[in-house]
Coordinates of C-alpha atoms in Angstrom, one line a residue:
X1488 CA 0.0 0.0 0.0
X1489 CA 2.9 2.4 0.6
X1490 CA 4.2 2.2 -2.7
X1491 CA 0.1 2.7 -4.5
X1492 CA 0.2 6.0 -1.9
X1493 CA 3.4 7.1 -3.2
X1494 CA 2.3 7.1 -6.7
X1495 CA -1.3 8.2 -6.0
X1496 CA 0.4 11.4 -4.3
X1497 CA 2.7 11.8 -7.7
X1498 CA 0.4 11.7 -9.8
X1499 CA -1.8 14.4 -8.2
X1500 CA 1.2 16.3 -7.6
X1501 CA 1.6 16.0 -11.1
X1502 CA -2.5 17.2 -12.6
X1503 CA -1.6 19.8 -9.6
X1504 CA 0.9 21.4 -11.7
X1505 CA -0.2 20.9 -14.9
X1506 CA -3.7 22.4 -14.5
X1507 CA -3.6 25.9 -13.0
X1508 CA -6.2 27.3 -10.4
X1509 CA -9.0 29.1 -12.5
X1510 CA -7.8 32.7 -12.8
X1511 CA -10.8 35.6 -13.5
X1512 CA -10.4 36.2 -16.8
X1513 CA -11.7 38.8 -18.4
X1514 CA -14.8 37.5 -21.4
X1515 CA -13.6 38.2 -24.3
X1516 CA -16.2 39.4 -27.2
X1517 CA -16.6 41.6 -30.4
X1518 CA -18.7 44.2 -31.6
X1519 CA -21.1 44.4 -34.8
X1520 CA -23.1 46.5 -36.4
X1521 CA -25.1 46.4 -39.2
X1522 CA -23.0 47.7 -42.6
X1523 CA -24.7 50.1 -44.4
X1524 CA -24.3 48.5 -47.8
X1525 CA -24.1 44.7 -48.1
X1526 CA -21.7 43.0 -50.8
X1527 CA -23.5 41.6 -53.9
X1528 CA -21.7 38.0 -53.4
X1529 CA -22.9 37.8 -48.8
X1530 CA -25.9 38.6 -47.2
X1531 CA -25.3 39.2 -44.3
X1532 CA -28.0 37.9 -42.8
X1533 CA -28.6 38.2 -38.9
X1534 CA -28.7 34.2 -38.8
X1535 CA -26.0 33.5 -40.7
X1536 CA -24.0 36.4 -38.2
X1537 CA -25.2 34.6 -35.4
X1538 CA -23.8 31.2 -37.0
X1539 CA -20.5 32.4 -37.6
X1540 CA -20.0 33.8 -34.1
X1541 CA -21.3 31.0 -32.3
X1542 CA -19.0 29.1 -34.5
X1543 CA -16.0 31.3 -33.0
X1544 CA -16.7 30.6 -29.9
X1545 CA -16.8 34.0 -29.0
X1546 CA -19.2 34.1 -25.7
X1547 CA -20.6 37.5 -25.9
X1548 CA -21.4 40.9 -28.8
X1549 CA -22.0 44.2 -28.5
X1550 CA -24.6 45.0 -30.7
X1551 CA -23.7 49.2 -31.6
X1552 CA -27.3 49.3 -33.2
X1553 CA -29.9 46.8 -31.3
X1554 CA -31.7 45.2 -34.6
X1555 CA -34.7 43.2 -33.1
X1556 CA -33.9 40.7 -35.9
X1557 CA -29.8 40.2 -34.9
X1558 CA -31.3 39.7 -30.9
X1559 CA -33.2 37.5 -32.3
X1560 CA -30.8 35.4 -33.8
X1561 CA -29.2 35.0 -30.7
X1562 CA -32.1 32.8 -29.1
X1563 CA -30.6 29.6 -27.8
X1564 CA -27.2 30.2 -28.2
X1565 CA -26.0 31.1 -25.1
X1566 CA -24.1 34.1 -26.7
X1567 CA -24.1 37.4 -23.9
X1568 CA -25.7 40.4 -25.6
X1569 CA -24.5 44.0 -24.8
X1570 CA -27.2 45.9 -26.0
X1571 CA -27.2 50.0 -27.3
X1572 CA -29.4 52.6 -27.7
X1573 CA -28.7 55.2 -30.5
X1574 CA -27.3 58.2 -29.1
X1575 CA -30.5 60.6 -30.4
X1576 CA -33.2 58.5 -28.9
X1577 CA -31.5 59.5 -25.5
X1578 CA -33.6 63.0 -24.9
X1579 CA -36.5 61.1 -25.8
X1580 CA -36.1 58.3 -23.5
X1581 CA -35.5 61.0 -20.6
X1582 CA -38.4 63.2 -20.8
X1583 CA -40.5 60.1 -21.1
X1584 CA -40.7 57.0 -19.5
X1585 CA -43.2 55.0 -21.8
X1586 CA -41.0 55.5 -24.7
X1587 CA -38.2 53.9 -22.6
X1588 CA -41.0 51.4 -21.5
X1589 CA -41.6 50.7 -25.6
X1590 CA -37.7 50.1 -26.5
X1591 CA -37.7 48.0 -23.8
X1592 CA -40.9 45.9 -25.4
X1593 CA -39.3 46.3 -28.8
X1594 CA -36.1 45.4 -27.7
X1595 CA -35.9 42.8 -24.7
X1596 CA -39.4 41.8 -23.8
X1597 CA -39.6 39.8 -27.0
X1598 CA -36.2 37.9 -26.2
X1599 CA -35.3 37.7 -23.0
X1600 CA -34.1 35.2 -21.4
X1601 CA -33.9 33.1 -24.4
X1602 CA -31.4 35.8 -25.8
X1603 CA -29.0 36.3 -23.2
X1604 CA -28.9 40.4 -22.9
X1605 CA -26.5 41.2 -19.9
X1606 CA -26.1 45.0 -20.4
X1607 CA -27.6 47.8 -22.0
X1608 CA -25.6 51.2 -22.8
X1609 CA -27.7 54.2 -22.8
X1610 CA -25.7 56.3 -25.5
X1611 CA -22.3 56.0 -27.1
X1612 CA -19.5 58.3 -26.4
X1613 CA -22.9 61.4 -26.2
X1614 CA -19.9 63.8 -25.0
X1615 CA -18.3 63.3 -27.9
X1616 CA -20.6 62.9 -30.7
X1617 CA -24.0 64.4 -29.0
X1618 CA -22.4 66.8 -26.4
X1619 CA -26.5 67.7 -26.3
X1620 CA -27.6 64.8 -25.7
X1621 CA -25.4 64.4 -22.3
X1622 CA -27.1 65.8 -19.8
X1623 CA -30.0 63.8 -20.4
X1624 CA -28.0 60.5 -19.9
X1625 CA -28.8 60.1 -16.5
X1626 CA -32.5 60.2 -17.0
X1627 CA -32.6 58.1 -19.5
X1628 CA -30.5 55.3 -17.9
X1629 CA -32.9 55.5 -14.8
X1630 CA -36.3 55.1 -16.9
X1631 CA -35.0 52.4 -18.6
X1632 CA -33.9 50.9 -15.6
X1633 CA -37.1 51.7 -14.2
X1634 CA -38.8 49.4 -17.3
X1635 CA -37.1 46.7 -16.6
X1636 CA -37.5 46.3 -13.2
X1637 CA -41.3 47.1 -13.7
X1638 CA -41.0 44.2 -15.8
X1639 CA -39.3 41.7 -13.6
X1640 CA -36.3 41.8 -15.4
X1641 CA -33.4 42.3 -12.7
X1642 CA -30.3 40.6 -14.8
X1643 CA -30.0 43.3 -17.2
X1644 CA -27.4 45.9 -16.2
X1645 CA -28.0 49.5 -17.5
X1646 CA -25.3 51.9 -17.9
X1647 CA -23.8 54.7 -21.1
X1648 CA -20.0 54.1 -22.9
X1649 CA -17.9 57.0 -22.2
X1650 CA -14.7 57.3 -24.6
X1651 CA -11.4 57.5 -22.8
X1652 CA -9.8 59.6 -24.8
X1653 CA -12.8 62.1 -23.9
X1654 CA -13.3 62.0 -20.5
X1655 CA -9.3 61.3 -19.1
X1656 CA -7.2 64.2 -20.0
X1657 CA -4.1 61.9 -19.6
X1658 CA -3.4 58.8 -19.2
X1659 CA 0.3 58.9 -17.3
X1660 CA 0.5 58.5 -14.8
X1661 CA -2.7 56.5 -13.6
X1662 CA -2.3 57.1 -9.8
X1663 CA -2.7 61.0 -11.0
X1664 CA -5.7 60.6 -13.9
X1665 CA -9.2 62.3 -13.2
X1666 CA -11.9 62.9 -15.6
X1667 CA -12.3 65.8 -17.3
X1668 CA -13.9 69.0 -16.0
X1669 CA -16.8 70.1 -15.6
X1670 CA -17.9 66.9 -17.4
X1671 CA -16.5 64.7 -14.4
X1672 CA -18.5 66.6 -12.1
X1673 CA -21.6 67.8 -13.7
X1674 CA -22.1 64.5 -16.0
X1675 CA -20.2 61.2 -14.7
X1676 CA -20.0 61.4 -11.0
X1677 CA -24.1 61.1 -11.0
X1678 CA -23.8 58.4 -13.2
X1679 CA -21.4 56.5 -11.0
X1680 CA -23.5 57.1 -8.4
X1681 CA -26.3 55.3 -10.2
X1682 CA -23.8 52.5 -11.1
X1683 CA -23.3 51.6 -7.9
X1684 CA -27.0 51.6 -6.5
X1685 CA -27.8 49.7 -9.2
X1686 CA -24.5 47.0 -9.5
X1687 CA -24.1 48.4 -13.0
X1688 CA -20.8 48.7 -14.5
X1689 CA -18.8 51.6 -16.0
X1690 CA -18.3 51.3 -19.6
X1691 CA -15.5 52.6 -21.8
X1692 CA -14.8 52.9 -25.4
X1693 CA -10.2 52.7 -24.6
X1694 CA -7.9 52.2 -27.9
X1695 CA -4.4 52.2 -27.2
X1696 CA -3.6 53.2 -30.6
X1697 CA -5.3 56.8 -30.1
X1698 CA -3.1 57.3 -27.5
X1699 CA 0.1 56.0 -28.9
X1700 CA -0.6 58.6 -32.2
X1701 CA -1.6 61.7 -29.8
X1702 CA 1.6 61.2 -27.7
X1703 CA 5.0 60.6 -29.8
X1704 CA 7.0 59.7 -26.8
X1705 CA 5.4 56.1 -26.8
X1706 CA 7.1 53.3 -28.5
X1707 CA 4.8 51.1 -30.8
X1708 CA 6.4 48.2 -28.9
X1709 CA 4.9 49.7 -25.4
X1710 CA 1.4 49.8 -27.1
X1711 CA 1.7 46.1 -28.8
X1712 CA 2.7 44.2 -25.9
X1713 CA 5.9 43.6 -26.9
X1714 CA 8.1 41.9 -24.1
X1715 CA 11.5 43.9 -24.5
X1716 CA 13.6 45.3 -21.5
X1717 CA 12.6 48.7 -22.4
X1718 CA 9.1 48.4 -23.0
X1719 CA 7.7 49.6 -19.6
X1720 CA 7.1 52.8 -17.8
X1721 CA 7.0 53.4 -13.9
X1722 CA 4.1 55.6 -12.2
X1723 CA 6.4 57.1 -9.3
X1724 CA 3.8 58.1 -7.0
X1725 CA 2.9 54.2 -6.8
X1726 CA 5.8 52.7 -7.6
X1727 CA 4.0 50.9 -10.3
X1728 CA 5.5 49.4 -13.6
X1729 CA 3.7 49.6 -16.5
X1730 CA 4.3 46.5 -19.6
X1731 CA 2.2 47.6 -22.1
X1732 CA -0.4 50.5 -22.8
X1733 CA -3.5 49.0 -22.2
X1734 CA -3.3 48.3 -18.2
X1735 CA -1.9 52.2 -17.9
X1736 CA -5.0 53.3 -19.6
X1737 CA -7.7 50.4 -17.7
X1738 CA -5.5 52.1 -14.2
X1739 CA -6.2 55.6 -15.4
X1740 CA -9.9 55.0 -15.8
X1741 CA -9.9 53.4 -12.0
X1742 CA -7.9 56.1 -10.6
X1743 CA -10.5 58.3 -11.6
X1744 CA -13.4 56.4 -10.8
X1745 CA -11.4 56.7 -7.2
X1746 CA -11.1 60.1 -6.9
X1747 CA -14.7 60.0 -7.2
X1748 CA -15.3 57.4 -4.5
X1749 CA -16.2 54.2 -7.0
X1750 CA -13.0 52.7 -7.4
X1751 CA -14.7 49.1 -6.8
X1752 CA -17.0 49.4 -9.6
X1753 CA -16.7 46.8 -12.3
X1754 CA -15.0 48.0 -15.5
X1755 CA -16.0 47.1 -19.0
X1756 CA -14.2 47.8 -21.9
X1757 CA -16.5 48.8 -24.9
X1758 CA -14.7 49.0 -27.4
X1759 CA -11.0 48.3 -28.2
X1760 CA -9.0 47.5 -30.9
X1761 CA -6.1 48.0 -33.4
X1762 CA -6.8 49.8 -37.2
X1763 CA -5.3 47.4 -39.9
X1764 CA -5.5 50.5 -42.4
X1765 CA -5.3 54.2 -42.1
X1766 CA -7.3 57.0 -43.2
X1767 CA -4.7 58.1 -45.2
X1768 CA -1.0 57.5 -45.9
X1769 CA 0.5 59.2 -42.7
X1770 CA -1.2 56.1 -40.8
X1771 CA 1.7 54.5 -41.1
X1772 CA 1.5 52.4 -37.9
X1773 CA -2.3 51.0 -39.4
X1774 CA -1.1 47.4 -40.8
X1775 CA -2.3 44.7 -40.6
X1776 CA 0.9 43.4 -39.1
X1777 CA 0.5 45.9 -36.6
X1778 CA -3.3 45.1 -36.5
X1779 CA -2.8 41.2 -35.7
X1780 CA 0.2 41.5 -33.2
X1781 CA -2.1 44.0 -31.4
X1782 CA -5.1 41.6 -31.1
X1783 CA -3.0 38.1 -30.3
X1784 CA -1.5 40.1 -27.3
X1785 CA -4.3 41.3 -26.0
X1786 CA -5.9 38.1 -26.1
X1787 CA -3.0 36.3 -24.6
X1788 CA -3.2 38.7 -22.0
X1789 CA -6.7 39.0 -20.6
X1790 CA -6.8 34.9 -20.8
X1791 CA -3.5 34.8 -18.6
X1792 CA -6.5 36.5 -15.9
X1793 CA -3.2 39.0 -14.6
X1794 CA -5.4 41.7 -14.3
X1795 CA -3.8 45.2 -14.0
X1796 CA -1.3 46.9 -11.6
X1797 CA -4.3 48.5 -9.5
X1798 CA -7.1 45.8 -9.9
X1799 CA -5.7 42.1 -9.7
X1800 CA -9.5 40.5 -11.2
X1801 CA -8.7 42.9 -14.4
X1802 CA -11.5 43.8 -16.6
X1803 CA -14.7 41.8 -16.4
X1804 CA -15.5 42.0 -20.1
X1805 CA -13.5 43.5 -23.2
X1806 CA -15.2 43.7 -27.1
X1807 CA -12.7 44.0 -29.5
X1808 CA -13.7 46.6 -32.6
X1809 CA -15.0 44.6 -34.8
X1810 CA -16.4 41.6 -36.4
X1811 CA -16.9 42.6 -39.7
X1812 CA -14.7 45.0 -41.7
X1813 CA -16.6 47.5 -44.1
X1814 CA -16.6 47.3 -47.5
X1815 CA -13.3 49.4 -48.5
X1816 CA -13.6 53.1 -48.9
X1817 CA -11.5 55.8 -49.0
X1818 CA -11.1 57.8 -45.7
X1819 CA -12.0 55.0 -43.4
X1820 CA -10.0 52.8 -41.0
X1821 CA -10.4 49.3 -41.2
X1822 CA -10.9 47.4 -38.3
X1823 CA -12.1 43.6 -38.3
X1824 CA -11.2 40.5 -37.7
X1825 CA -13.4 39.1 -40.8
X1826 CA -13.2 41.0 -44.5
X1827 CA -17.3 42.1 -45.2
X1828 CA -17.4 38.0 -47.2
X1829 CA -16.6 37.3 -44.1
X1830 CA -13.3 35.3 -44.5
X1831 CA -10.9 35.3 -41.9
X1832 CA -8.2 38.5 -42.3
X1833 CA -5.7 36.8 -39.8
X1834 CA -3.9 33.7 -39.3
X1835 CA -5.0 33.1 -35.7
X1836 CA -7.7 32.0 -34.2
X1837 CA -10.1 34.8 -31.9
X1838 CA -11.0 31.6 -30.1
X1839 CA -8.0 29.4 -28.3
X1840 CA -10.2 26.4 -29.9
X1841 CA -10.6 25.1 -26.0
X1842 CA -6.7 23.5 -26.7
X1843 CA -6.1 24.0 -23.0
X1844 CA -9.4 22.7 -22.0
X1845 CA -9.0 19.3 -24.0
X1846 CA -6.0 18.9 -22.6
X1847 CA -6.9 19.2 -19.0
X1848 CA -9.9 16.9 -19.9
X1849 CA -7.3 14.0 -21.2
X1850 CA -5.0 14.1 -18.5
X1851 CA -7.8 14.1 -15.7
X1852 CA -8.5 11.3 -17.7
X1853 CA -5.6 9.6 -17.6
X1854 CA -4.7 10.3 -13.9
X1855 CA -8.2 8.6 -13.3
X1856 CA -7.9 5.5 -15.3
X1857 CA -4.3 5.1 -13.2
X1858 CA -6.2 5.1 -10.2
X1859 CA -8.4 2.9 -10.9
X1860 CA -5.9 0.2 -11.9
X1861 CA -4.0 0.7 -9.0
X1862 CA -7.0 0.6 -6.7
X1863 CA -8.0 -2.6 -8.6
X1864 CA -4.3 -4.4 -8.0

């Protein structure tokens, strides 16, 4: 029996090592919208949208324009929604509650929970594009809200996408980032009050890329994930050293959230991404080399669960910009994973193809069946 315990305890010792703890890792999903012109050769049918995606594994989409018929394609699949309303129904949804009552009909009642929708994001970047429309936000976040709960529905999260490169000023260093004045105060600290009443989360639109282009001083290897000895930057006040761009700018957005009193408050990133073309030829840093090393770091990273510097759990979510290029045109950057016939623009895979997972699952296997044998002896 001594010598069965002895190799009983190896070869637990042994799955011990070989299968890590589960780490939080962030999900991983895309965004799509509906094109505005559709290639002659693919329709792009919300089914056959819904098809592809499910058969990329990818768990959850941001949906930038809510079509009732793309929720709908969702039934059954266990794919996460992230739902959005357009930016000029906001007034209109705060100076009236049935009309947030009727999206609500039109766009959840009908569904839900056979589509899973797990957020919905009351405007898009408004300070940006609709400066107007923001101080309505609020309003319109708590009458939708309000419809929901009137309806039973107490899953669904309800919050607005802010854009980082609106609302932080800078984003080095994070222990020193606040949001913007007076839109910090007047706009977003009632809205993070409302976040964490309700156990919403704070959305933001973060792309490394706009920050490497606005700030020279950056190497492209600092915004690519690039392991190299130089690569890094320290945040003195903390003592913190920064690897890559994108936990510098997730730490800038919770520093902020902090000075405000909400530093716990989950943070979901929107919208991120990496251009593989330019709007014109002084993008020379859009490529689509640039564009895949980008996108296979940032994967490798938020599966690796590491988090950031200042939160250890990381970002809950992250929706990379986006699934479906545009059909070319001049004076637009390219952005998806798939060409509009949707064909793969890159050689790896957005999913890891659960490699890890079937390898865990055979040697659990194994360590079972050599138990068993030796119990049997």
């Amino acid at each position: 029996m001594d010598s069965i315990a002895f190799y009983l305890l190896l070869l637990f010792s042994i799955t011990a090592v070989a299968i890590p703890p589960t780490s939080s890792a962030a999900t991983i999903g895309v965004t799509y919208s509906t094109p505005g012109s559709i290639s002659d050769s693919v329709q792009l049918s919300p089914d056959k949208i819904a098809e592809k995606i499910v058969s990329m594994k990818i768990p959850a989409v941001r949906l930038l324009d809510s079509n009732p018929a793309m929720i709908r394609a969702f039934a059954y699949t266990n794919v996460s929604l992230f739902l959005s309303v357009p930016n000029p129904l906001v007034p209109l949804l705060a100076s009236n509650r049935s009309l947030a009552m009727r999206w609500v009909y039109r766009h959840v009642l009908p569904f839900y929970p056979r589509t899973k929708i797990s957020v919905i994001s009351v405007g898009n970047d408004a300070i940006s594009y609709s400066p107007d429309v923001s101080p309505f936000l609020l309003r319109a976040m708590q009458n939708v809200h309000l419809s929901l709960t009137d309806l039973r529905i107490y899953k669904i999260s309800v919050s607005t996408t802010f854009s980082f490169f609106n609302i932080v000023p800078t984003a080095f260093p994070p222990s020193a980032a606040q949001f913007q004045q007076p839109n910090g105060e007047v706009i977003i600290r009632p809205i993070l009050q409302f976040l964490e009443r309700t156990n919403s989360s704070f959305l933001i639109n973060l792309y490394p890329y706009n920050i490497y282009r606005s700030n020279f001083p950056i190497p492209i290897g600092f915004a690519l994930f690039e392991e190299t000895p130089f690569n890094f930057r320290d945040d003195l006040t903390t003592g913190v050293r920064y690897r890559n761009l994108f936990d510098m700018m997730v730490d800038a957005v919770i520093s902020s959230m902090a000075v405000m009193g909400h530093e716990n408050l989950p943070l979901i990133v929107a919208e991120t991404g990496w251009p593989s073309s330019g709007i014109d030829a002084g993008e020379v840093d859009a490529t689509m080399l640039y564009s895949e090393m980008f996108l296979r770091a940032l994967l490798t990273h938020l599966r690796s669960g590491s988090g950031t510097p200042l939160r250890k759990e990381g970002v809950s979510e992250v929706y990379v910009f986006e699934l479906v290029e545009k059909e070319a045109k001049q004076g637009i950057r390219n952005w998806g994973l798939l060409h509009h016939n949707m064909t793969s623009k890159y050689s790896f895979e957005f999913s890891d193809g659960g490699e890890t997972r079937r390898f865990k699952e055979l040697l659990i296997g194994f360590v079972v069946e050599v138990v068993m044998l030796y119990l049997l002896m």
